[in-house]
mmCIF file of C-alpha atoms in Angstrom:
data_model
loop_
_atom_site.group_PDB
_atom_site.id
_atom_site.type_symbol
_atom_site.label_atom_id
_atom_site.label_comp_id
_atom_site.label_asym_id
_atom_site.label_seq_id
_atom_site.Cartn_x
_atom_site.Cartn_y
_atom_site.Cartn_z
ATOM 1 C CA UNK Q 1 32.210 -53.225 62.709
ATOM 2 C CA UNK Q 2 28.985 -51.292 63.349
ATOM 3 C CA UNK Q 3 29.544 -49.260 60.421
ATOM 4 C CA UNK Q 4 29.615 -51.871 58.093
ATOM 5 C CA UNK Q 5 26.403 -53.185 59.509
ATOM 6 C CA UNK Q 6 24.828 -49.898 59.325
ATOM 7 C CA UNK Q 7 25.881 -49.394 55.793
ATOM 8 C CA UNK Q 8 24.755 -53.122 54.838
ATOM 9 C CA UNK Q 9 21.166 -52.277 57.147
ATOM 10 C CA UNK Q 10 20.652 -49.752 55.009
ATOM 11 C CA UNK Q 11 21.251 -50.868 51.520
ATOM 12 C CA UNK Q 12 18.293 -53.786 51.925
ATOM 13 C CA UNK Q 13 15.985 -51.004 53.591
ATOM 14 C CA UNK Q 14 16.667 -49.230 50.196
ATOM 15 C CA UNK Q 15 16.484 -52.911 47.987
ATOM 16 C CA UNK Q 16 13.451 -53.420 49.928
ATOM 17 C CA UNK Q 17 11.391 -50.327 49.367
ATOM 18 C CA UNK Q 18 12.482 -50.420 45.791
ATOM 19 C CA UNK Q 19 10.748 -53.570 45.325
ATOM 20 C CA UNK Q 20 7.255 -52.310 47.414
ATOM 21 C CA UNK Q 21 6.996 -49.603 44.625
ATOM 22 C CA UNK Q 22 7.768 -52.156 41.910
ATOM 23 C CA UNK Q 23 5.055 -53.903 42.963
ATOM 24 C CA UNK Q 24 3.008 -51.429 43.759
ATOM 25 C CA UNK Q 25 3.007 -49.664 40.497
ATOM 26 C CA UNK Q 26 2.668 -53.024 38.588
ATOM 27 C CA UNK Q 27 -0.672 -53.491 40.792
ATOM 28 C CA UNK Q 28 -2.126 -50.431 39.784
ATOM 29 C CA UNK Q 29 -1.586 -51.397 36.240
ATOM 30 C CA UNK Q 30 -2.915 -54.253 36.340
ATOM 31 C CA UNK Q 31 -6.189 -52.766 38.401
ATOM 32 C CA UNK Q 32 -6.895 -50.603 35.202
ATOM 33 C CA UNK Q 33 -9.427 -52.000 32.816
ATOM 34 C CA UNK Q 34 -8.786 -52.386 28.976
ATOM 35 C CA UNK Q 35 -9.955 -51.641 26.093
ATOM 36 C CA UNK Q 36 -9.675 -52.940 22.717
ATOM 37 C CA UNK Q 37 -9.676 -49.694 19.738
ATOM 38 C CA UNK Q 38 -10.932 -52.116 16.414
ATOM 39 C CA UNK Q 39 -10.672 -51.170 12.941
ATOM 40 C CA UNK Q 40 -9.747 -52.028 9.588
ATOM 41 C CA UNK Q 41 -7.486 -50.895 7.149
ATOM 42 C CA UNK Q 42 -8.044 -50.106 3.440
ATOM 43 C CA UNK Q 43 -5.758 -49.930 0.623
ATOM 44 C CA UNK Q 44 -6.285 -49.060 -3.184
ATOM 45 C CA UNK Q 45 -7.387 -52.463 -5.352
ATOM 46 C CA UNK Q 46 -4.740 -52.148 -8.196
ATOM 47 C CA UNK Q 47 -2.083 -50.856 -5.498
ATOM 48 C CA UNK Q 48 -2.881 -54.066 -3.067
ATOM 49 C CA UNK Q 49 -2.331 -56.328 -6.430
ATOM 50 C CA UNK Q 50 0.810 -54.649 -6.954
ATOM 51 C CA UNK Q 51 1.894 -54.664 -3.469
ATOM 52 C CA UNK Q 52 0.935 -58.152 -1.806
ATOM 53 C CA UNK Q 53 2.747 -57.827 0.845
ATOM 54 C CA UNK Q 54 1.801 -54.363 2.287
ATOM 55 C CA UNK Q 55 0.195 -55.496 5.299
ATOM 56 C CA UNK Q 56 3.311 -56.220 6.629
ATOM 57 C CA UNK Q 57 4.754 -52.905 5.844
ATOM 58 C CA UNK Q 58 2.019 -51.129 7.542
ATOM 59 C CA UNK Q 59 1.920 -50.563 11.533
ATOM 60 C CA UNK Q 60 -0.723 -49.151 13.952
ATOM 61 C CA UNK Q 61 0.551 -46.454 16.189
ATOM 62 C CA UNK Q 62 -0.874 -45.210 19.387
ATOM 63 C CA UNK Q 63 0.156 -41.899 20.348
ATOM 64 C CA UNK Q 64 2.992 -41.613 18.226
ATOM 65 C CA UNK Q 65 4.459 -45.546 18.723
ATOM 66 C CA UNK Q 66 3.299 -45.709 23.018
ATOM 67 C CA UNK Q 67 1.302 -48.621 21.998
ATOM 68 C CA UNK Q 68 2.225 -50.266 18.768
ATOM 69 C CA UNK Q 69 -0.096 -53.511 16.838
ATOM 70 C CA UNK Q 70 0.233 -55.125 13.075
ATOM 71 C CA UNK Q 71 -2.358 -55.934 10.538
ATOM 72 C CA UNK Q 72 -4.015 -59.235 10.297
ATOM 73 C CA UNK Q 73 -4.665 -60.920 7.165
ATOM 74 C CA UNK Q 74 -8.084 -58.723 6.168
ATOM 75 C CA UNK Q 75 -6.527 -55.688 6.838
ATOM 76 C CA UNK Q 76 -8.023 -55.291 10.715
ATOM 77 C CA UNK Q 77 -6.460 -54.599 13.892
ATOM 78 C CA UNK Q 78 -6.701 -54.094 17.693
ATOM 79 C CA UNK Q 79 -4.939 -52.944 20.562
ATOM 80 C CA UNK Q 80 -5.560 -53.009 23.912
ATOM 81 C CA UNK Q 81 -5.546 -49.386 26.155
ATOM 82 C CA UNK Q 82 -6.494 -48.299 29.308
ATOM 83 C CA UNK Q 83 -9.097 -46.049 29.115
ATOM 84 C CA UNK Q 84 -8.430 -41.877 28.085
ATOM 85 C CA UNK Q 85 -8.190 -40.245 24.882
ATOM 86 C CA UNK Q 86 -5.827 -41.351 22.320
ATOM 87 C CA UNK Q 87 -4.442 -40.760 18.782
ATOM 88 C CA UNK Q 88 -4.377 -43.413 16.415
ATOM 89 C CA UNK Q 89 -2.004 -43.292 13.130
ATOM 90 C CA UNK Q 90 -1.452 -45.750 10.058
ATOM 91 C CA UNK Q 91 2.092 -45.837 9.169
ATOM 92 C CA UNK Q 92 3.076 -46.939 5.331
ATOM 93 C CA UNK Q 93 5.777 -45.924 3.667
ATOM 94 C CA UNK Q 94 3.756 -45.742 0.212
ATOM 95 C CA UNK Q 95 0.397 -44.199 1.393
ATOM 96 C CA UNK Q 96 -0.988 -41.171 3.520
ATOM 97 C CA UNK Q 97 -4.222 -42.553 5.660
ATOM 98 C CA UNK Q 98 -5.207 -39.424 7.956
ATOM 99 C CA UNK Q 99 -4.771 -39.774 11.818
ATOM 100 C CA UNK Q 100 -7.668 -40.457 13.981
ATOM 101 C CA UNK Q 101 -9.095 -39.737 17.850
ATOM 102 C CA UNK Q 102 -10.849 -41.730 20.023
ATOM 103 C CA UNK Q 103 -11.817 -41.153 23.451
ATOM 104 C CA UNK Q 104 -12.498 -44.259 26.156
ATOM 105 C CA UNK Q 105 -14.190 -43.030 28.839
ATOM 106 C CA UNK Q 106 -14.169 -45.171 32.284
ATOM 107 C CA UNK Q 107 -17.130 -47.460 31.902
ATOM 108 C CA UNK Q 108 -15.712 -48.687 28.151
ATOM 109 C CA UNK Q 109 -17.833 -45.931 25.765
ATOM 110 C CA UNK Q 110 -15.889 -45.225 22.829
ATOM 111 C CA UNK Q 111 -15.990 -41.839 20.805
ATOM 112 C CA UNK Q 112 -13.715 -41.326 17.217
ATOM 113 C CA UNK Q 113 -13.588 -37.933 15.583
ATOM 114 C CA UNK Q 114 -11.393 -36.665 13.237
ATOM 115 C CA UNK Q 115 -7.976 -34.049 14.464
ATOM 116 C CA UNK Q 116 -8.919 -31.084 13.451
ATOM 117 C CA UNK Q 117 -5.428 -28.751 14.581
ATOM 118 C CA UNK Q 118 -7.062 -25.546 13.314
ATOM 119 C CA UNK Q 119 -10.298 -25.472 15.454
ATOM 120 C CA UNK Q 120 -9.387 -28.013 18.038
ATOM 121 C CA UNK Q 121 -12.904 -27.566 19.951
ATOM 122 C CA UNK Q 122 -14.927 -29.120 16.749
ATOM 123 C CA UNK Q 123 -15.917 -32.462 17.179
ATOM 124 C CA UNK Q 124 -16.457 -34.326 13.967
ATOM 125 C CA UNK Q 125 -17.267 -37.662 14.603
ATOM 126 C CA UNK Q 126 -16.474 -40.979 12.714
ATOM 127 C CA UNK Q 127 -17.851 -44.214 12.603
ATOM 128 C CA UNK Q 128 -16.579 -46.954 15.490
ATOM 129 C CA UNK Q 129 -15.027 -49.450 14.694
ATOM 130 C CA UNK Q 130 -12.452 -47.587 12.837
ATOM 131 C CA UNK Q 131 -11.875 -47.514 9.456
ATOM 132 C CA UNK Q 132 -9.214 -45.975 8.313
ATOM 133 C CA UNK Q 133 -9.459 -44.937 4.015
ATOM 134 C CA UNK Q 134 -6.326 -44.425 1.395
ATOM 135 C CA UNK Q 135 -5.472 -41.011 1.037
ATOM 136 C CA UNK Q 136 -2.487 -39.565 -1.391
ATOM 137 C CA UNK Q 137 0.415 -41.545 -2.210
ATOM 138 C CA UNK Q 138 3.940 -40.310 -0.886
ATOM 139 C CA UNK Q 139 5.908 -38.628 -3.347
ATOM 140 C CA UNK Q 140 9.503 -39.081 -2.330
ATOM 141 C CA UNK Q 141 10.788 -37.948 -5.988
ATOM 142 C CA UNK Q 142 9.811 -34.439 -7.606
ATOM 143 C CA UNK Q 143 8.629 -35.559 -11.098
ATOM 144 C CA UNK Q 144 10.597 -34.554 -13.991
ATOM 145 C CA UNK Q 145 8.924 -32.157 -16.268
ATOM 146 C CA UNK Q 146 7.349 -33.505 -19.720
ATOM 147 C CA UNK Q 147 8.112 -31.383 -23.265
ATOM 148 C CA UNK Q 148 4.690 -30.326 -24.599
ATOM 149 C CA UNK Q 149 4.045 -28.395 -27.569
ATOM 150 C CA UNK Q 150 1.969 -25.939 -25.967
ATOM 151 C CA UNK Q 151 4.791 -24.856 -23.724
ATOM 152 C CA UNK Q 152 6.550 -23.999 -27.258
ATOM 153 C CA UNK Q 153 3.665 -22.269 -28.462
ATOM 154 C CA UNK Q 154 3.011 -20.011 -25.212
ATOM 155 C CA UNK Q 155 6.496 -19.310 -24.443
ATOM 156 C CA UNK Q 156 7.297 -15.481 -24.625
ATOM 157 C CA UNK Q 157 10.395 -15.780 -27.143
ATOM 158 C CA UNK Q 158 7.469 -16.974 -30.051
ATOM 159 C CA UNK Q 159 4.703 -15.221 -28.901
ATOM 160 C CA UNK Q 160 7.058 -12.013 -29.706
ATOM 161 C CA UNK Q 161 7.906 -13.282 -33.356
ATOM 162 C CA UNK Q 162 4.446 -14.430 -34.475
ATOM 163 C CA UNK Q 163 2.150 -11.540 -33.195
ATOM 164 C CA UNK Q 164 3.782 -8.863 -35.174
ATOM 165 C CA UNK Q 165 3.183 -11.113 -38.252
ATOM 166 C CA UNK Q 166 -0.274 -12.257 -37.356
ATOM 167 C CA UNK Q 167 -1.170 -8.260 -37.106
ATOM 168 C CA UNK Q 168 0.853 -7.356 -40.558
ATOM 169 C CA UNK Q 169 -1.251 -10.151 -42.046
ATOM 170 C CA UNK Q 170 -4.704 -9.014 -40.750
ATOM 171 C CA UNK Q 171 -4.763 -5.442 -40.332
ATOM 172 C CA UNK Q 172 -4.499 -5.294 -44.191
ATOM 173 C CA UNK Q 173 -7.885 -7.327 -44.569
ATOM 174 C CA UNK Q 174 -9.412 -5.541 -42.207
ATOM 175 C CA UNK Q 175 -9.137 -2.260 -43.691
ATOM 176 C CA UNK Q 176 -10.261 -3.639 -47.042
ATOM 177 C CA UNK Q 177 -13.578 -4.026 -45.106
ATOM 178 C CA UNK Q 178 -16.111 -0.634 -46.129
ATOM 179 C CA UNK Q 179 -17.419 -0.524 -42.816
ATOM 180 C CA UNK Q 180 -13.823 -0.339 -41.123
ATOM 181 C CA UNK Q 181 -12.402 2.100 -43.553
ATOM 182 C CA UNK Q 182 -15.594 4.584 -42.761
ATOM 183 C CA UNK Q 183 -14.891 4.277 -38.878
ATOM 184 C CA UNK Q 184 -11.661 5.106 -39.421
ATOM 185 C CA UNK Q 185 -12.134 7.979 -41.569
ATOM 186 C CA UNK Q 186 -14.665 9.234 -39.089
ATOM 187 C CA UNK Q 187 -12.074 9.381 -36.087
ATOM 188 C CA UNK Q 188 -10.289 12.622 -36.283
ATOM 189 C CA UNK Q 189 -6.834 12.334 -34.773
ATOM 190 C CA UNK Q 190 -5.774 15.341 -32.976
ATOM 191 C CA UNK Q 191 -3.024 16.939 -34.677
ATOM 192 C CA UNK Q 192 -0.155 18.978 -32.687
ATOM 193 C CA UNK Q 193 2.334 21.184 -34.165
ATOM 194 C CA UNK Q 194 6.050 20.177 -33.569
ATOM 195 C CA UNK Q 195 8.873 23.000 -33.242
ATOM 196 C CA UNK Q 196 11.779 22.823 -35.382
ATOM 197 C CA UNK Q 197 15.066 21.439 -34.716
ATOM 198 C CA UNK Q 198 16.598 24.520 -35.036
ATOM 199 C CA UNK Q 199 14.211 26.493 -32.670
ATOM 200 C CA UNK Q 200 14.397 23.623 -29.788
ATOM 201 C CA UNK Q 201 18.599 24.154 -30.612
ATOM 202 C CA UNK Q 202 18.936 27.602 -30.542
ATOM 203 C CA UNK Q 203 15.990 28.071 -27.543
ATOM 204 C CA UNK Q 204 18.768 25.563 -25.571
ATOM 205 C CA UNK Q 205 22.002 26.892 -26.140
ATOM 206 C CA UNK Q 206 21.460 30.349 -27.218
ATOM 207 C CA UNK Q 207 18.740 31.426 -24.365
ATOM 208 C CA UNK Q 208 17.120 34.131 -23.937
ATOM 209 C CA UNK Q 209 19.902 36.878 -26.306
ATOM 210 C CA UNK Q 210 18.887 34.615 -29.258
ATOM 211 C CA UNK Q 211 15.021 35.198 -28.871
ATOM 212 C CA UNK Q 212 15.794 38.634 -28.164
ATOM 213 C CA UNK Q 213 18.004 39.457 -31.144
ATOM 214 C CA UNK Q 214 15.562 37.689 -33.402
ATOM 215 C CA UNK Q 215 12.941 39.868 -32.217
ATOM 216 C CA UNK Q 216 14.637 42.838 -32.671
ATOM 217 C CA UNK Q 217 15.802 41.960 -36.181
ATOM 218 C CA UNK Q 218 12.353 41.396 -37.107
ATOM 219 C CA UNK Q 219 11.269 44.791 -35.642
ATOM 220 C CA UNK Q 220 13.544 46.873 -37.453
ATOM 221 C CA UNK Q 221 12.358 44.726 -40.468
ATOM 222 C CA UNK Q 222 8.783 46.123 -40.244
ATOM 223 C CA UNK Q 223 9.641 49.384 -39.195
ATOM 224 C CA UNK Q 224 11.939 49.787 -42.644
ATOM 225 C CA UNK Q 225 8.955 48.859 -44.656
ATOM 226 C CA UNK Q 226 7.119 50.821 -42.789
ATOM 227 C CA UNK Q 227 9.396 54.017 -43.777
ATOM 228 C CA UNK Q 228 8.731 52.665 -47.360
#
């Protein structure tokens, strides 16, 4: 018997201090002051003609959906924070608007700069209330590629065919020109003296016996006409 009492003793002492930090928690919530973060959002003319209804497609996101709000009917919103520092996105599925900062400091001052992630210590501020401006649409789709006759033109399998025939059709006229024909007459090509086939074939496989013997034969050569 004094067991069970001591078990059931002890489950309300843990029921009960549950509660007390329930509470207590809830009151320290509710001791925090608010803020409201304002702004407006914008959206392209001839898109929001298209699109009626994309107010409703659009949310407000406070640190990536902690605190969450919906557009009124101009475009405007507010939510309602404790104070500190906090990121505020624009989520639509058809347009990019560009995430935003602001800082609440204790006695209600409000600060909104733009994110900068590759110098995070410049501070660029923005005008308060927010408002938040269309960026690029979202491209879910990679566009298909249009034919253009310039991509026939400046492909390299034409290029190759008409050149040589543009050349074979000008080089012609331009040597017909006086003044071309003297500059050309006036270079001087350096000419270089080939060796015969037969001297590159006999230098290869014959070596050094062939030069030798021809050498030879044309020595006794000039010594016999020299006997003459």
């Amino acid at each position: 018997m004094k067991s069970s009492v001591d078990v059931t003793f002890l489950f309300k002492l843990i029921v009960c201090l549950s509660l007390s930090i329930c509470v207590r928690s809830n009151e320290g919530e509710t001791s925090k002051e608010w803020f409201k973060i304002e702004g407006k959002v914008q959206a392209p003319d001839a898109w929001a003609k298209l699109n009626p209804d994309w107010k409703l497609h659009t949310d407000i996101l406070i640190d990536g959906g902690e605190y969450r709000a919906f557009l009124r009917d101009d475009a405007s919103f507010s939510v309602s924070v404790p104070s500190g520092s906090y990121v505020v996105e624009v989520f639509n599925p058809s347009i990019y608007y560009e995430p935003v900062r602001v800082d609440i400091n204790s006695k209600g001052k409000f600060r909104a700069r733009r994110i900068n992630h590759i110098q995070p210590s410049a501070v660029s501020q923005i005008t308060y209330p927010l408002k938040f401006k269309p960026g690029m649409p979202y491209r879910y789709f990679q566009q298909r590629e249009q034919w253009r006759v310039t991509d026939l033109l400046f492909s390299p399998m034409v290029l190759m065919m008409f050149l040589p025939l543009i050349l074979i059709f000008i080089l012609p006229k331009m040597m017909n020109d006086p003044e071309t024909r003297k500059e050309m007459e006036n270079i001087q090509m350096p000419k270089y003296e080939m060796p015969e086939m037969s001297e590159m074939l006999t230098s290869l496989f014959g070596g050094g016996d062939a030069a030798k013997k021809t050498t030879k034969s044309g020595g006794s050569k000039q010594g016999v006409v020299k006997r003459k």
